[in-house]
XYZ file of C-alpha atoms in Angstrom:
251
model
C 27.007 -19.078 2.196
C 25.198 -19.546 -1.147
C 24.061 -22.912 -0.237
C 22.262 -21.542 2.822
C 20.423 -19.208 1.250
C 19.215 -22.213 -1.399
C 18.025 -24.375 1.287
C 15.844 -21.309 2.665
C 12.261 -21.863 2.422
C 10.739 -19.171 0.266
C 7.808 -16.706 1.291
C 5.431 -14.277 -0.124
C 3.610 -11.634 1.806
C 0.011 -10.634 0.383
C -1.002 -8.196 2.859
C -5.483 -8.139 2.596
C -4.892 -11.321 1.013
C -8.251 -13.071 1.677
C -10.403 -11.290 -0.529
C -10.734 -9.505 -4.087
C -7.954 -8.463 -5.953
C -5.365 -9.933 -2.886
C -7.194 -13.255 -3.174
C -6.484 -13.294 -6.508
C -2.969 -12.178 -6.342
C -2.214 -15.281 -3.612
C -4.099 -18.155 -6.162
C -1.767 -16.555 -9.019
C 1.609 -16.780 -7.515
C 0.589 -20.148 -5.813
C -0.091 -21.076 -10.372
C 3.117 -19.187 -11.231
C 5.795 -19.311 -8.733
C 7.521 -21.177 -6.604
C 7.014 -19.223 -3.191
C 4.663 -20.260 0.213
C 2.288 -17.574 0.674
C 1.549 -15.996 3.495
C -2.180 -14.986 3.179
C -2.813 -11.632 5.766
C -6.278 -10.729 6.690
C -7.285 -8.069 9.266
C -11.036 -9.969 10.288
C -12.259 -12.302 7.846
C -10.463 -15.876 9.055
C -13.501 -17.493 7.147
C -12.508 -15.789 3.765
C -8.926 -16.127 4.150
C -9.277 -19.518 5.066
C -10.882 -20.119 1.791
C -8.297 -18.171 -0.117
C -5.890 -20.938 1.468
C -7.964 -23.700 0.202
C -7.713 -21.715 -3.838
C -3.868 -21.907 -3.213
C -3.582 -25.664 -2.778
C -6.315 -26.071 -5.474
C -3.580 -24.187 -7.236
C -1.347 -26.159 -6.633
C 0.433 -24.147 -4.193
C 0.990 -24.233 -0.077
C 0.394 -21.236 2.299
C -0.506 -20.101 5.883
C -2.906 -17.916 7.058
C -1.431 -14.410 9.256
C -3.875 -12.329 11.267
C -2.570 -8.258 11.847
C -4.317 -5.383 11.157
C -1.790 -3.701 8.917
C -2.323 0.060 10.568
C -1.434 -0.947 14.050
C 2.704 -0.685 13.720
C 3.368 -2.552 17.447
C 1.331 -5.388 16.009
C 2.671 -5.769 12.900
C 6.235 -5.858 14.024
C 5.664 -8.045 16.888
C 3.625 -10.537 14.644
C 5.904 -10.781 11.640
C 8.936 -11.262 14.110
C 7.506 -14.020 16.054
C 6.602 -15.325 12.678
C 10.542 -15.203 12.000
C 10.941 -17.234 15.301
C 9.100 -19.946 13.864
C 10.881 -20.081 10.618
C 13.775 -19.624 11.010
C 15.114 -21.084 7.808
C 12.621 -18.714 5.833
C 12.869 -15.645 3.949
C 9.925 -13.720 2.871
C 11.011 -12.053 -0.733
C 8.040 -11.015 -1.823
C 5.894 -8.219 -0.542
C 2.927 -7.024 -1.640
C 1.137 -4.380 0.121
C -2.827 -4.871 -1.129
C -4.689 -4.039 1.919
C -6.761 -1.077 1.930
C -10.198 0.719 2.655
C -12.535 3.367 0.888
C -14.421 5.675 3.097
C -16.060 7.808 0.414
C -17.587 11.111 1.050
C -17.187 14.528 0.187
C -13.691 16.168 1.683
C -16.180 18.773 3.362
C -18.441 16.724 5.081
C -15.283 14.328 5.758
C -14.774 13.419 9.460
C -11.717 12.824 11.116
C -11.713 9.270 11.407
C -12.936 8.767 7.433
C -9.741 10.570 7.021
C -7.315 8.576 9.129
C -8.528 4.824 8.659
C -8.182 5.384 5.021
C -4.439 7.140 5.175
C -3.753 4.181 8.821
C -4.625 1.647 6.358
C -2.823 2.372 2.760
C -0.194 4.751 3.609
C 0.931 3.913 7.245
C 0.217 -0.454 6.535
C 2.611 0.346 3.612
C 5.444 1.896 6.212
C 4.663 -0.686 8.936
C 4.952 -3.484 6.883
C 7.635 -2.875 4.574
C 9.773 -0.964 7.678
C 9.129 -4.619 9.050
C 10.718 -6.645 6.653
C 13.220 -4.563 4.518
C 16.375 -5.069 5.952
C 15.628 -8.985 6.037
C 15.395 -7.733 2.165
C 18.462 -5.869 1.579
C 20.751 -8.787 3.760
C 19.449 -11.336 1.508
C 20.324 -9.226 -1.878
C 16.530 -9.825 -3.453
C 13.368 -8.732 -2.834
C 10.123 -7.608 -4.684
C 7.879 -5.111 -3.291
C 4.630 -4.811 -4.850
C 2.246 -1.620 -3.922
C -1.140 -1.677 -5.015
C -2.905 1.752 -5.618
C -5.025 2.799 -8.058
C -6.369 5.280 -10.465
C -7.674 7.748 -7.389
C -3.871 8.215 -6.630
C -2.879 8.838 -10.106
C -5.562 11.575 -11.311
C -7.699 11.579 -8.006
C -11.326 10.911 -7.580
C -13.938 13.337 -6.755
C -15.423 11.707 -3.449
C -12.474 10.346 -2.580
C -10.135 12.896 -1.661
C -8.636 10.556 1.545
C -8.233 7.367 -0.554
C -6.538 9.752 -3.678
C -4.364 11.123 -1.217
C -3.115 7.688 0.778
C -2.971 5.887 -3.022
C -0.826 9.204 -3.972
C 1.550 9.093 -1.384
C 2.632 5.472 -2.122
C 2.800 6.237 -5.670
C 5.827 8.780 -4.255
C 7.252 6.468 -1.841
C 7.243 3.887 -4.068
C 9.365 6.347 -6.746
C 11.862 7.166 -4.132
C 12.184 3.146 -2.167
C 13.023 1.997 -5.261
C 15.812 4.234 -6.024
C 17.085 3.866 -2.962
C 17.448 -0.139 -2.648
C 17.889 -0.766 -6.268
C 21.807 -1.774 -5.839
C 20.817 -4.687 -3.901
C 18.456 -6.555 -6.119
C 15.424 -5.174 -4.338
C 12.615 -3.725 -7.010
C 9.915 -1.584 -6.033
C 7.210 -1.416 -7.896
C 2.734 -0.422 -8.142
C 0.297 -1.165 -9.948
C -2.783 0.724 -10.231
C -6.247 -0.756 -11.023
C -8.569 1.088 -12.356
C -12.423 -0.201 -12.089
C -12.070 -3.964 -10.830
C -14.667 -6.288 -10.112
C -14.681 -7.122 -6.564
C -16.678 -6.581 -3.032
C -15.588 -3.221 -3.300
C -17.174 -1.747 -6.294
C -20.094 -3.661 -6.640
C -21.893 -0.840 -4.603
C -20.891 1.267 -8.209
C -23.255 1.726 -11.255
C -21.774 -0.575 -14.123
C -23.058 0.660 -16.528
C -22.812 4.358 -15.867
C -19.216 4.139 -15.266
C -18.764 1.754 -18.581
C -18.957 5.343 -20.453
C -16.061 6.634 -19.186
C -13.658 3.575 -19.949
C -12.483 3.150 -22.772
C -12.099 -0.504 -23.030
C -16.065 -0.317 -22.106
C -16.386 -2.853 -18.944
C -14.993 -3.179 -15.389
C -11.836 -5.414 -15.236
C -11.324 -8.295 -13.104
C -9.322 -8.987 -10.396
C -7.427 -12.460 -12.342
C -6.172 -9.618 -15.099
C -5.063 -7.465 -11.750
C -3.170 -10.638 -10.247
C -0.942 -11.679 -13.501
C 0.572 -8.013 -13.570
C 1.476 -8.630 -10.018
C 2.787 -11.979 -10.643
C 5.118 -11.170 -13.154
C 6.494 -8.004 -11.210
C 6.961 -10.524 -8.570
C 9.117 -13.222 -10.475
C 12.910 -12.521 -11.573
C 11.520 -11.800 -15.398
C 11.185 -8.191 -13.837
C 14.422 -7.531 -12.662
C 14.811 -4.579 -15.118
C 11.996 -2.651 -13.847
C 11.584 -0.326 -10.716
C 10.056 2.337 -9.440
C 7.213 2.167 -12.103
C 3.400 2.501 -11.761
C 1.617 -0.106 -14.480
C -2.052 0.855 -15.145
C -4.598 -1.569 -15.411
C -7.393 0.588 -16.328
C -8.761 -0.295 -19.714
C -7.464 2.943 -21.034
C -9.191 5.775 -18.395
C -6.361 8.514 -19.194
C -4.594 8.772 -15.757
């Protein structure tokens, strides 16, 4: 039995892994660890594509995987067709990174702001993790990575839909772990503060530079090697925690 499980090919699931912080997530664990990523993207084939290309420059190997994370038929249907095809692989590693803002104030907040945000980072965290967690709990290891972020932690005026998706995951996150601890499974988030990527550059730099500590934006590399070490064994020890990487913002 234990030499069947070493001749499995081993996989790593970054969910929104084509651009921003998830691109920088798959490039790290393609530098630091042994495991084939599987790159997700919901519409950009061009960007994920050229996350792809980073991973082999990193000396690593990976496929691209088109779902949209929120729609639950799709994801299950996808990731077990994608078991069809490999049948000698085991995805241990799953990190949940794909998310949206729809910013706006909670009164003027419509319906759909409010759902796509919650669909995205609270339900893509159920759909995909439901997916693949008793593949996790047969094969006695897994890592599951959540990404959230300072809105879920102390909330963020403005974004009362993507404080309250980032919060609930914070919870779930607290409870999954305790529950598949026993079987080698962590579950773990980290929570970024004000990152460099696509998504923020809309925000005023140097306004916001007041309120951090640290006194600049991070960047998505110093996002990725938190994530890469709670994805190796060196972590083993730790579950159900939420690691700030905020450059000191009290949360």
């Amino acid at each position: 039995m234990e030499d069947k499980k070493v001749e499995k090919q081993k996989y790593a699931l970054v969910t929104g892994g084509s651009r921003g912080i998830g691109r920088a997530i798959c490039v790290q664990l393609a530098k630091d660890l042994d495991y084939h990523i599987i790159i997700n993207y919901n519409g950009n084939k061009k960007a994920a594509e050229e996350t792809l290309k980073l991973v082999e420059e990193a000396g690593g190997n990976g496929e691209i995987l088109q779902f949209n994370v929120a729609d639950a038929e799709g994801v299950k249907s996808i990731l077990e067709a994608w078991h069809e095809d490999h049948k000698e692989a085991v995805i241990e590693v799953v990190i949940n990174n794909a998310g949206i803002t729809k910013d706006g104030l909670f009164m003027w907040m419509s319906p759909e702001d409010w759902s796509s945000v919650i669909d995205t980072s609270l339900n893509g965290f159920y759909n995909v993790t439901n997916a693949l967690i008793q593949k996790l709990l047969v094969n006695k290891y897994g890592r599951i990575i959540n990404m959230v972020s300072v809105s879920g932690l102390k909330g963020t005026p403005g974004q009362t839909n993507y404080s309250a998706a980032k919060g609930a995951v914070i919870g779930a996150t607290k409870a999954l772990a305790q529950e598949v601890a026993k079987r080698n499974v962590t579950v773990n988030a980290v929570a970024p503060g004000f990152i460099k990527t696509d998504m923020t550059k809309e925000l005023n730099e140097q306004e916001l530079r007041k309120m951090i500590p640290a006194n600049r934006f991070g960047t998505a590399e110093e996002v990725a090697h938190t994530v890469s070490f709670l994805a190796s064994s060196k972590s083993s020890y730790i579950t159900g925690e939420i690691i700030n990487i905020n450059g000191g913002i009290y949360s």
